[in-house]
Tab-separated table of C-alpha atoms and ligand atoms in Angstrom:
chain	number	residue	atom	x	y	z
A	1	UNK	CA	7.177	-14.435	-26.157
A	2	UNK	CA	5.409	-17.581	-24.796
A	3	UNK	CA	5.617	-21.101	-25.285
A	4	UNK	CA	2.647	-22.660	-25.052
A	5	UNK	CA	3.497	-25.874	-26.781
A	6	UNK	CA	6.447	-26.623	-24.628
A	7	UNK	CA	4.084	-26.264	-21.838
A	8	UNK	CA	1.868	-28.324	-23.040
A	9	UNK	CA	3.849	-31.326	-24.207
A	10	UNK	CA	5.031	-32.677	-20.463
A	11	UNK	CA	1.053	-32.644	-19.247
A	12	UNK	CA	-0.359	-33.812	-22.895
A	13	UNK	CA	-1.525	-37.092	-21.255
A	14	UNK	CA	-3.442	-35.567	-18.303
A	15	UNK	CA	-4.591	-32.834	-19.955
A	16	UNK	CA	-6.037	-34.639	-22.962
A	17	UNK	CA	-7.794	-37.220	-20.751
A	18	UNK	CA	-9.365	-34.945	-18.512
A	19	UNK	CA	-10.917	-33.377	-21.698
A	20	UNK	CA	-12.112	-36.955	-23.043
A	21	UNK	CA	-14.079	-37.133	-19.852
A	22	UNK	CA	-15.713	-33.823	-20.307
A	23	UNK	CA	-16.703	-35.233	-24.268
A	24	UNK	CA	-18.406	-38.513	-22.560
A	25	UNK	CA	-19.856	-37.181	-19.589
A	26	UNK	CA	-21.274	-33.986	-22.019
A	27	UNK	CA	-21.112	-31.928	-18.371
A	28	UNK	CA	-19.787	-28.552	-20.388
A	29	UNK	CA	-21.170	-25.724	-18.232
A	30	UNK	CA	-21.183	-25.928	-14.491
A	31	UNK	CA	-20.076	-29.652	-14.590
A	32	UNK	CA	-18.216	-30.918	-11.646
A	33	UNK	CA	-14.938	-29.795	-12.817
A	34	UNK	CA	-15.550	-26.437	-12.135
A	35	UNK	CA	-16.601	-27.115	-8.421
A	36	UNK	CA	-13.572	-29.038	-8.079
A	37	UNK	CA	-11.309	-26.683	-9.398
A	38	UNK	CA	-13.018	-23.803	-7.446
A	39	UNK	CA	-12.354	-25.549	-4.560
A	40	UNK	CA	-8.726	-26.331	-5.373
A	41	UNK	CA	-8.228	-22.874	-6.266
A	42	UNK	CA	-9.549	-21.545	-2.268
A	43	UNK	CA	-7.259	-23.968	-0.540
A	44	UNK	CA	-4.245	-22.381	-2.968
A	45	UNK	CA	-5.058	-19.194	-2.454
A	46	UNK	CA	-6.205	-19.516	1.326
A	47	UNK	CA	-9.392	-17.141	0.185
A	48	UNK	CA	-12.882	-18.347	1.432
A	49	UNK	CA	-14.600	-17.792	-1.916
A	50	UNK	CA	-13.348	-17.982	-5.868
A	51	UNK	CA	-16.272	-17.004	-8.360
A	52	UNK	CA	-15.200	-18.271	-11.749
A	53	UNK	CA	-15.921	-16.688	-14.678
A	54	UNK	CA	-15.761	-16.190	-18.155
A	55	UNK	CA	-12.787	-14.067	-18.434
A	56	UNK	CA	-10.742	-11.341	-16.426
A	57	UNK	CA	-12.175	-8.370	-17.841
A	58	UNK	CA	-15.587	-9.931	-17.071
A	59	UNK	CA	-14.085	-10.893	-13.258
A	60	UNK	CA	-13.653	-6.830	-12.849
A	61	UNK	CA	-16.527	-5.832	-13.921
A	62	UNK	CA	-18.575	-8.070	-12.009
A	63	UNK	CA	-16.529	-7.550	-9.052
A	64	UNK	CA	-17.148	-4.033	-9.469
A	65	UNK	CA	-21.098	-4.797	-10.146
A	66	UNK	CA	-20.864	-7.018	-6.796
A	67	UNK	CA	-19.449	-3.773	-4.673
A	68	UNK	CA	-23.020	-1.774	-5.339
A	69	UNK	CA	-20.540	1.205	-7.104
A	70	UNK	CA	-22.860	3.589	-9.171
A	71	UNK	CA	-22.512	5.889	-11.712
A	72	UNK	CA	-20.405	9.060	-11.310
A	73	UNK	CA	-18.540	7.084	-7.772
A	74	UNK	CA	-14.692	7.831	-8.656
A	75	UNK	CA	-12.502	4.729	-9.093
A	76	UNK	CA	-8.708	5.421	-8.939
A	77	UNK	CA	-6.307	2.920	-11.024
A	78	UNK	CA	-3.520	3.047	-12.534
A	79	UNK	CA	-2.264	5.147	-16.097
A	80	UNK	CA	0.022	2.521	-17.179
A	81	UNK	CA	-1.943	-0.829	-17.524
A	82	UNK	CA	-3.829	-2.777	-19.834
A	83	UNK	CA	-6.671	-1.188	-20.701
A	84	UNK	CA	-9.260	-3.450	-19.106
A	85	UNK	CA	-9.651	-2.105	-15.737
A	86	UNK	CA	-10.323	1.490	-17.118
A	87	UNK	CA	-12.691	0.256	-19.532
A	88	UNK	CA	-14.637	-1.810	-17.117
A	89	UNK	CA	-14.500	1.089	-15.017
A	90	UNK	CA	-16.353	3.269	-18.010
A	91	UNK	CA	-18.372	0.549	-18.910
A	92	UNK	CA	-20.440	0.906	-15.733
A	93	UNK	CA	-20.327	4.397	-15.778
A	94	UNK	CA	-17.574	5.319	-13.207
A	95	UNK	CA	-15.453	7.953	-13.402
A	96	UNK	CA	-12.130	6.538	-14.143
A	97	UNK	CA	-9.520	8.598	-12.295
A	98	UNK	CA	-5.951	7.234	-13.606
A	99	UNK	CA	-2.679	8.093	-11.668
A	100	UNK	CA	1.006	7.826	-12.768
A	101	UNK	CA	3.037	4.845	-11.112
A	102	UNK	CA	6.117	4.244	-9.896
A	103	UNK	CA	9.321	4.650	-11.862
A	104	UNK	CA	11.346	1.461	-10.816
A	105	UNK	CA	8.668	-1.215	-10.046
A	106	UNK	CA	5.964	-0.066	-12.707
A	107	UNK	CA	3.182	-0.074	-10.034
A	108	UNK	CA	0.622	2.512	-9.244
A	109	UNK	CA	2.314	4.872	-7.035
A	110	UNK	CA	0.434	5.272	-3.562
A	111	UNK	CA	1.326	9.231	-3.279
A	112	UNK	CA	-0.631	10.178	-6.556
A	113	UNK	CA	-3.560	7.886	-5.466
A	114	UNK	CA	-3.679	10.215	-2.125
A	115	UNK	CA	-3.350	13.282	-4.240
A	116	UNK	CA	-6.925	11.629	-6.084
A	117	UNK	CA	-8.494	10.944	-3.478
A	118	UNK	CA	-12.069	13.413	-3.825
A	119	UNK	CA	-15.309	12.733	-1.473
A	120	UNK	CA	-16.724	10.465	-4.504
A	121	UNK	CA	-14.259	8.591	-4.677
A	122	UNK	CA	-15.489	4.816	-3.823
A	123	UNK	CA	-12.581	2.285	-4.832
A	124	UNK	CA	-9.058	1.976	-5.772
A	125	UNK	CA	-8.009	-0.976	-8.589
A	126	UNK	CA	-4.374	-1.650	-8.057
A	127	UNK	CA	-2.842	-3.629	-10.401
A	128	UNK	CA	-0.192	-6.150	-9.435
A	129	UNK	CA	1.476	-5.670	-12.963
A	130	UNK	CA	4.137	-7.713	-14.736
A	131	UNK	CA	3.327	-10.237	-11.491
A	132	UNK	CA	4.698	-8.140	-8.698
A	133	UNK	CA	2.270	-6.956	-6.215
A	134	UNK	CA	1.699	-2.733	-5.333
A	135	UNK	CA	2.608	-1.487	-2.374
A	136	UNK	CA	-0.337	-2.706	-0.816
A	137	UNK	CA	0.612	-2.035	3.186
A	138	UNK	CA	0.566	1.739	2.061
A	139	UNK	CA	-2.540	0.952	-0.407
A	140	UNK	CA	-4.619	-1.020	2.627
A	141	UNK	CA	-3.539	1.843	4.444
A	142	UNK	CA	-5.047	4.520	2.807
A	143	UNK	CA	-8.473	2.383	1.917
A	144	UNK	CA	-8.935	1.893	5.359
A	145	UNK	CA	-8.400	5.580	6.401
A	146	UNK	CA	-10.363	6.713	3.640
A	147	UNK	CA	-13.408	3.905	3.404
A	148	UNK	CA	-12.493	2.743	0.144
A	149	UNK	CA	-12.921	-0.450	-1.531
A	150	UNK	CA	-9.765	-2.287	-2.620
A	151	UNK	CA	-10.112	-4.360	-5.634
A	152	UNK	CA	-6.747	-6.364	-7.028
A	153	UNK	CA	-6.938	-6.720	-10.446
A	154	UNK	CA	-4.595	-10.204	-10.192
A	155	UNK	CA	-4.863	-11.308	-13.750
A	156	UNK	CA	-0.722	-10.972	-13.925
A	157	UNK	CA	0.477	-12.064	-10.267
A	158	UNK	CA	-1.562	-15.443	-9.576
A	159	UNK	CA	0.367	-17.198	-7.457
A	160	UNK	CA	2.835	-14.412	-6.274
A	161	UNK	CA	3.381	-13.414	-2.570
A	162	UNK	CA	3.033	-10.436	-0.659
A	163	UNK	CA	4.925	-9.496	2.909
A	164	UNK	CA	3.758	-7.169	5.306
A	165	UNK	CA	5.635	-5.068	7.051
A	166	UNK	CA	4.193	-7.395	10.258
A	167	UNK	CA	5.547	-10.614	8.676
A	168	UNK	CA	2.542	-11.904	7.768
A	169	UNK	CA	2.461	-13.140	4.229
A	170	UNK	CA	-0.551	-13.064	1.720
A	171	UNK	CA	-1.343	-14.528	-2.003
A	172	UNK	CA	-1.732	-11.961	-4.298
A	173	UNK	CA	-5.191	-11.115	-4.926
A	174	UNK	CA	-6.855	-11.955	-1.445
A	175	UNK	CA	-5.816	-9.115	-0.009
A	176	UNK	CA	-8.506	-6.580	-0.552
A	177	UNK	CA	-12.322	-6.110	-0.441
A	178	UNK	CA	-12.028	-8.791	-3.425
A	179	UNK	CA	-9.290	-9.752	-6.178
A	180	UNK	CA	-9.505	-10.888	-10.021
A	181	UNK	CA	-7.794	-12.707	-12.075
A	182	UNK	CA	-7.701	-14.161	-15.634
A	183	UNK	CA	-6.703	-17.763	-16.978
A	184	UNK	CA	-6.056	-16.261	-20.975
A	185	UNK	CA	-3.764	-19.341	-22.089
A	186	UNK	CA	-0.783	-16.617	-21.756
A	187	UNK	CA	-1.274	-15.594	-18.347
A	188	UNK	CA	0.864	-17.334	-15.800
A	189	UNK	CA	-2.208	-19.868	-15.256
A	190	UNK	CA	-3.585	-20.525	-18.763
A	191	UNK	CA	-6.345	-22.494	-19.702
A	192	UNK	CA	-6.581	-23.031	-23.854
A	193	UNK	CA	-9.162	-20.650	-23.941
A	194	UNK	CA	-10.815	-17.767	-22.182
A	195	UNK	CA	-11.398	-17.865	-18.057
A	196	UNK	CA	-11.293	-15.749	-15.221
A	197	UNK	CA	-12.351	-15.832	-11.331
A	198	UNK	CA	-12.810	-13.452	-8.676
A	199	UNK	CA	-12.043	-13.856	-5.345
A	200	UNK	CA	-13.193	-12.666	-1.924
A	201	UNK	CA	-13.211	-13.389	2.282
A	202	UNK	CA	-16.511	-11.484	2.494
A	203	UNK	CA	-19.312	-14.351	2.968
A	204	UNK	CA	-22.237	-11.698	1.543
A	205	UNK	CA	-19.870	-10.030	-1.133
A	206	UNK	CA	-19.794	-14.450	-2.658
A	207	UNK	CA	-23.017	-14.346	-2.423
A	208	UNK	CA	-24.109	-11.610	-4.118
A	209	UNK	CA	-21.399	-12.627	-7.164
A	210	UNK	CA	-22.293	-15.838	-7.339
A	211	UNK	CA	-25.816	-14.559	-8.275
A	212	UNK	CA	-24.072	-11.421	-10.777
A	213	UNK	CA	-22.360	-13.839	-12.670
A	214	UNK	CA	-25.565	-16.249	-13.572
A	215	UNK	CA	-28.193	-13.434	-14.496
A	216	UNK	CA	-28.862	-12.714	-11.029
A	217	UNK	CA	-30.451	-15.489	-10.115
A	218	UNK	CA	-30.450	-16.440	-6.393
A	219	UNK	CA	-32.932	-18.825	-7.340
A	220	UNK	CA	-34.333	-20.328	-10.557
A	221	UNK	CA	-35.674	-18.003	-12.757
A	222	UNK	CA	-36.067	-15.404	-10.039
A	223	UNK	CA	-33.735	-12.380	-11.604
A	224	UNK	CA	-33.192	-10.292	-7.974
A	225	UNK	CA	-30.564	-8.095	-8.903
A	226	UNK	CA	-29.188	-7.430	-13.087
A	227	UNK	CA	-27.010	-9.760	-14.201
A	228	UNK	CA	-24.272	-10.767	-17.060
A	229	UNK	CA	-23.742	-14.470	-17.905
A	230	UNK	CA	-19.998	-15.126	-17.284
A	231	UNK	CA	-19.159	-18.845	-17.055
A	232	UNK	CA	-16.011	-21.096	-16.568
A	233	UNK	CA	-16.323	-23.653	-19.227
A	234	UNK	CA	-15.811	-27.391	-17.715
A	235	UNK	CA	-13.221	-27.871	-20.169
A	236	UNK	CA	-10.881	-25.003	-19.104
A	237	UNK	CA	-11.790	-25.874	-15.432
A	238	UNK	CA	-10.241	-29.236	-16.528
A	239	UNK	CA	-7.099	-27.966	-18.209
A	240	UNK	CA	-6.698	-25.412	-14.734
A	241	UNK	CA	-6.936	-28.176	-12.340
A	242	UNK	CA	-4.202	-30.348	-14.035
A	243	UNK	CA	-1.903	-26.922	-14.338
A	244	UNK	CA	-2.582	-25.385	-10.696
A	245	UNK	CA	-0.584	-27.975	-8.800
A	246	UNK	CA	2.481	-27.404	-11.303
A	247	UNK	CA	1.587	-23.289	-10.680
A	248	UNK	CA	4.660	-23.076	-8.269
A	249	UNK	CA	6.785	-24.820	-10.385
A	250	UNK	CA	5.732	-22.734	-13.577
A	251	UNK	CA	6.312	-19.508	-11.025
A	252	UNK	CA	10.044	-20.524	-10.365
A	253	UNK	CA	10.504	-21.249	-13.620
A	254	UNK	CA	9.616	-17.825	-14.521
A	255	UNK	CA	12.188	-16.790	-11.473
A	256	UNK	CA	14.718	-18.792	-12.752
A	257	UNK	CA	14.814	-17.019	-16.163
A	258	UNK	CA	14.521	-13.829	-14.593
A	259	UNK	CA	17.622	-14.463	-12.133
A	260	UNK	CA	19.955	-15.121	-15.435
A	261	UNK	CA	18.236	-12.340	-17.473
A	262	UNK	CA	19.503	-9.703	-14.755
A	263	UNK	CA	22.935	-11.435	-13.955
A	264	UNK	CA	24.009	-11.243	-17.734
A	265	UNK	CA	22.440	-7.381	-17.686
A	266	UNK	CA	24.366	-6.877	-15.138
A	267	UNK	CA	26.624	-3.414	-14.928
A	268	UNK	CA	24.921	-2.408	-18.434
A	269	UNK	CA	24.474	1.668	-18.420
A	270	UNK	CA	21.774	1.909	-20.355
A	271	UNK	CA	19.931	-1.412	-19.408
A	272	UNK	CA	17.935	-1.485	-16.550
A	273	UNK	CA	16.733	-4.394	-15.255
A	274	UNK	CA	13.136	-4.961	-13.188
A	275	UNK	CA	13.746	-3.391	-9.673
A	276	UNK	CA	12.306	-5.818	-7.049
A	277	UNK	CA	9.606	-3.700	-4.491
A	278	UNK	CA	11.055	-2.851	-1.328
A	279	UNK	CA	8.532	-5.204	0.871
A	280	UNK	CA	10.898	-8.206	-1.096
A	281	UNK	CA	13.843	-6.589	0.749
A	282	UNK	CA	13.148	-8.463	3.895
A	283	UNK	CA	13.321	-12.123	1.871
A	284	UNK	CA	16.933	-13.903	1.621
A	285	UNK	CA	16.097	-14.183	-2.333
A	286	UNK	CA	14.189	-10.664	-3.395
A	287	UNK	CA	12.853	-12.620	-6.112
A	288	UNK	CA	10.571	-14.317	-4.085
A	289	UNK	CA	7.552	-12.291	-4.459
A	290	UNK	CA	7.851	-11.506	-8.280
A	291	UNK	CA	6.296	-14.486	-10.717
A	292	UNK	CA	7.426	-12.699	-13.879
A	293	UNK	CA	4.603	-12.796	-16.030
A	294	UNK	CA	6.402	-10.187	-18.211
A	295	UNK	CA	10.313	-9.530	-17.711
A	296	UNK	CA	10.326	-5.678	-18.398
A	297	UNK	CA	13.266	-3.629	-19.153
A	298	UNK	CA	14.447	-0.277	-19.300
A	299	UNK	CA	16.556	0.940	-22.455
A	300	UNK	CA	17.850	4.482	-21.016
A	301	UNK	CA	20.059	5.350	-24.123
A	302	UNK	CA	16.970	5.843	-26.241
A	303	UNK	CA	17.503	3.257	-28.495
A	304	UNK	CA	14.314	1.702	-27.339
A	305	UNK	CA	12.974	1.918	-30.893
A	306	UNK	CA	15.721	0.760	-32.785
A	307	UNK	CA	16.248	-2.216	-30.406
A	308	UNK	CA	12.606	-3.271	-30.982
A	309	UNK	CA	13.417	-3.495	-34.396
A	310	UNK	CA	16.443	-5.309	-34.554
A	311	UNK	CA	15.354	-7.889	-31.803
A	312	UNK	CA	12.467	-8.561	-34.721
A	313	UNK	CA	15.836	-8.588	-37.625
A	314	UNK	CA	17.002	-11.313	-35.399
A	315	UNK	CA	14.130	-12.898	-34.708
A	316	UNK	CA	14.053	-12.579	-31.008
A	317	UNK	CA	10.542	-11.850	-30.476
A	318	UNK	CA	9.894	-8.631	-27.575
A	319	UNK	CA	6.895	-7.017	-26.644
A	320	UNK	CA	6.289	-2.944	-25.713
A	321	UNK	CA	3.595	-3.406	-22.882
A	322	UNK	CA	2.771	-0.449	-22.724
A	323	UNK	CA	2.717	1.785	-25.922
A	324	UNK	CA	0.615	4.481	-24.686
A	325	UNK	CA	-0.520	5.611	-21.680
A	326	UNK	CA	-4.648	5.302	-20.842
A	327	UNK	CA	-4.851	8.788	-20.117
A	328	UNK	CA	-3.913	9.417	-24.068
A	329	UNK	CA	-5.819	7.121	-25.272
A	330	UNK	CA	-9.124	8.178	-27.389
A	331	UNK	CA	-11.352	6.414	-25.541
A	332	UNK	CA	-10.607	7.547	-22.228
A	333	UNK	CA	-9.130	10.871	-23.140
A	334	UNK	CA	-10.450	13.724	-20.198
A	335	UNK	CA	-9.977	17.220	-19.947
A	336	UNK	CA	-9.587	16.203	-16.029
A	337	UNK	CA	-6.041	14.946	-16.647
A	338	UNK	CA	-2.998	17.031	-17.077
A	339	UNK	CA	0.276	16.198	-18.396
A	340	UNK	CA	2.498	17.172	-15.580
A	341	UNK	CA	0.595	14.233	-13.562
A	342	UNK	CA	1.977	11.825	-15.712
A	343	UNK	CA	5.786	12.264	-16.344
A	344	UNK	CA	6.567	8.543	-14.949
A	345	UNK	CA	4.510	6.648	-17.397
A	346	UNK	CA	4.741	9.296	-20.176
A	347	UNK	CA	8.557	8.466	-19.692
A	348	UNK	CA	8.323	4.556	-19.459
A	349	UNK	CA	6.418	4.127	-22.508
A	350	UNK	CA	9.586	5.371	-24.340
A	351	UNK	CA	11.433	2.965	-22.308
A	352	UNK	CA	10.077	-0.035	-21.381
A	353	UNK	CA	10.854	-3.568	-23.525
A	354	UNK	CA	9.800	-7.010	-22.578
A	355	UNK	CA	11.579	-10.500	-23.316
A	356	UNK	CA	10.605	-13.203	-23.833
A	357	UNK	CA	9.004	-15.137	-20.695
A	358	UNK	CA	7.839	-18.610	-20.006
A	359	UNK	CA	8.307	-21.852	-17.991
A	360	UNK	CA	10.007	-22.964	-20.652
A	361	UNK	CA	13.182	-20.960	-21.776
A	362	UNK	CA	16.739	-22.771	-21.121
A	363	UNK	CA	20.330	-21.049	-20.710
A	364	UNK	CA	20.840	-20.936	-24.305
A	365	UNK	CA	18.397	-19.018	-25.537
A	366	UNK	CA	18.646	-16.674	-22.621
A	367	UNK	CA	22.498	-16.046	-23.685
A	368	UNK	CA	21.320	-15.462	-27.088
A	369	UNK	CA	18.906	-13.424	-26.207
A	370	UNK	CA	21.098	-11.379	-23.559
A	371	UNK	CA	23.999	-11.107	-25.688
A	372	UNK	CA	22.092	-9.788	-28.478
A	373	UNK	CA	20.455	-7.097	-26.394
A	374	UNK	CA	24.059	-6.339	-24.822
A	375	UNK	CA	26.183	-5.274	-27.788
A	376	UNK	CA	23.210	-3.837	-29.977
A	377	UNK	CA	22.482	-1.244	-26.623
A	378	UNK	CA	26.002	-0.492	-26.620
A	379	UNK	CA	26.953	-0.295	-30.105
B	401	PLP	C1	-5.134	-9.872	-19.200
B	401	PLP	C2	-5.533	-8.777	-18.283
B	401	PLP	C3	-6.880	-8.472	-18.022
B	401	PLP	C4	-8.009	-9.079	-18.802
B	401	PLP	O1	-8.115	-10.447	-18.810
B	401	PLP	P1	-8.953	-11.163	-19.967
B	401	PLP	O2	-9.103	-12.567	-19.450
B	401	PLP	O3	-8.166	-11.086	-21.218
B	401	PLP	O4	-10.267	-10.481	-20.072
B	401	PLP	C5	-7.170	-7.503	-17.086
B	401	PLP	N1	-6.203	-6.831	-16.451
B	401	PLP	C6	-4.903	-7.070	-16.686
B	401	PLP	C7	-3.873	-6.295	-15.933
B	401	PLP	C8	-4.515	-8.035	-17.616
B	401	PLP	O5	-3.216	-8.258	-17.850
């Protein structure tokens, strides 16, 4: 599904000295790497603040933590995600509200967050998933008419774009009250480890993560608020600052395979290829705001199951992302949810099939690939 190798290989030199530094200078928590990359990361993104941390699931939570939500406030996400934001969402003891998503671009659909809305609830958690960004006009929208906090849970669309119906264009992730992300090597910026970051414009909001994310301490041993300890190592700070300048480059890459995925699917009845969100529709290439970190189809035949199986035969590896919805889950099970809320992603988990994606897939293997798909769909 990845390859993390061939990624490697063409920044081996960099990457590996930038480590040997880290060995002889022995600066491997909160060395000057992570400053640097922090700072690299801002003037990217064009957000004031990034937080690392630890991880992405750890970036929510804290971010969450950061917002002053308390038990029983209602957060609204969406049913068909990984399961992190939900269980971060538990964790702290929220009420996790989950609401179906759209049927074409796999993102939380804005109507059935409205329909959630209750007097308790306090945020909605929008995630940008497969690395193309909600509807977040309608989303800002309804935070603002409703006081809500927005939180973008970025950990798939680092790097990806998102136009307003104004014009104005925005990274992914730096749109709302504050945004997350993760840097699992897999994730379209991968360190060779864990990682994460959160990100925020609100000067106070940095401030009060900044102290979260190291025990809360403001100052030295003074604990003013509870804490978690969720660090950026200096040695994935050092593999992220020699990958974020090549981040574009990976995200075309990504684009590039995508574009020749959905030309050879082209016309196929039962294949249906990612639908690009209508706020692209205004761009000369409507892949422009997608990075791809997963290229997700829909099999409409129902040979979903079979296909998994024989991509595997033919050692074409694929990926079901996701398998079952959160709201059937045992762990987040609720005698709040009914069935008839959920017929999109109840539906898509019988559909949906991922290919393999990466910055490093060429024309052949995408023919193989396609071709394969192709006549086994149709047989
Ligand atoms: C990967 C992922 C996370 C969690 O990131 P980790 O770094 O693995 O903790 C959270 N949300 C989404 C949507 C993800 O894809």
């Amino acid at each position: 599904m990845v390859d993390l190798k061939g990624q490697y290989l063409p920044i081996k030199e960099k990457i590996n000295s930038s480590i040997a530094t880290i060995l002889e200078t022995s600066a491997f928590i909160n060395g000057p790497e992570v400053k640097a990359f922090q700072k690299e990361l801002e003037n990217y993104l064009g957000v004031k603040h990034v937080i690392p941390c630890a991880n992405g699931t750890d970036a929510l939570q804290i971010a969450m933590m950061g917002l002053g939500l308390q038990p029983g406030d209602e957060v609204i996400t969406a049913d068909f995600t990984f399961a992190a934001t939900v269980e971060v969402i538990a964790l702290l003891q929220l009420t996790p509200v989950l609401v179906d998503v759209d049927p074409d671009t796999f993102n939380i659909d804005v109507a059935a967050i409205e329909r959630a809305i209750t007097p308790r609830t306090k945020a909605i958690v929008p995630v940008h998933l497969f690395g193309q960004c909600a509807d977040m006009n309608a989303i800002l929208d309804l935070a603002k008419k409703h006081e809500l906090y927005m939180i973008e849970d970025n950990a798939q669309a680092i790097g990806a774009d998102y136009t307003f119906k104004n014009g104005k264009k925005q990274k992914a992730g730096t749109m709302g009250h504050v945004g997350t992300t993760s840097f699992f090597p897999s994730k379209n910026l991968g360190c060779y480890g864990d990682g994460g970051a959160i990100f925020t414009n609100d000067d106070d909001l940095a401030h009060t993560l900044r102290g979260i994310v190291n025990h809360g301490m403001y100052e030295r041993y003074h604990h003013d608020v509870v804490g978690v300890n969720s660090r950026l190592d200096s040695i994935q700070a050092a593999v992220l600052r020699v990958k974020l300048p090549k981040l574009d480059g990976y995200c075309d890459a990504r684009r590039e395979a995508a574009r020749n995925y959905s030309k050879a699917f082209e016309g196929q009845k039962s294949i249906m290829s990612p639908k690009m969100a209508n706020h692209c529709n205004g761009s000369t290439d409507p892949y422009d705001c997608h990075v791809f970190h997963q290229y997700t189809l829909k099999i409409t035949n129902g040979k979903r199951d079979v296909l998994v199986q024989h991509l595997s035969e033919k050692k074409i590896p694929c990926g079901v992302y996701y398998p079952i919805p959160l709201h059937l889950q045992k762990a987040y099970k609720d005698k709040r949810y009914k069935e008839e809320d959920f017929q999109v992603t109840n539906q898509l988990i019988k559909e949906v099939i991922s290919l393999p994606m990466h910055t490093e897939l060429d024309d052949e293997q995408i023919d193989y690939i396609t071709t394969t798909v192709i006549d086994f769909v149709n047989d």
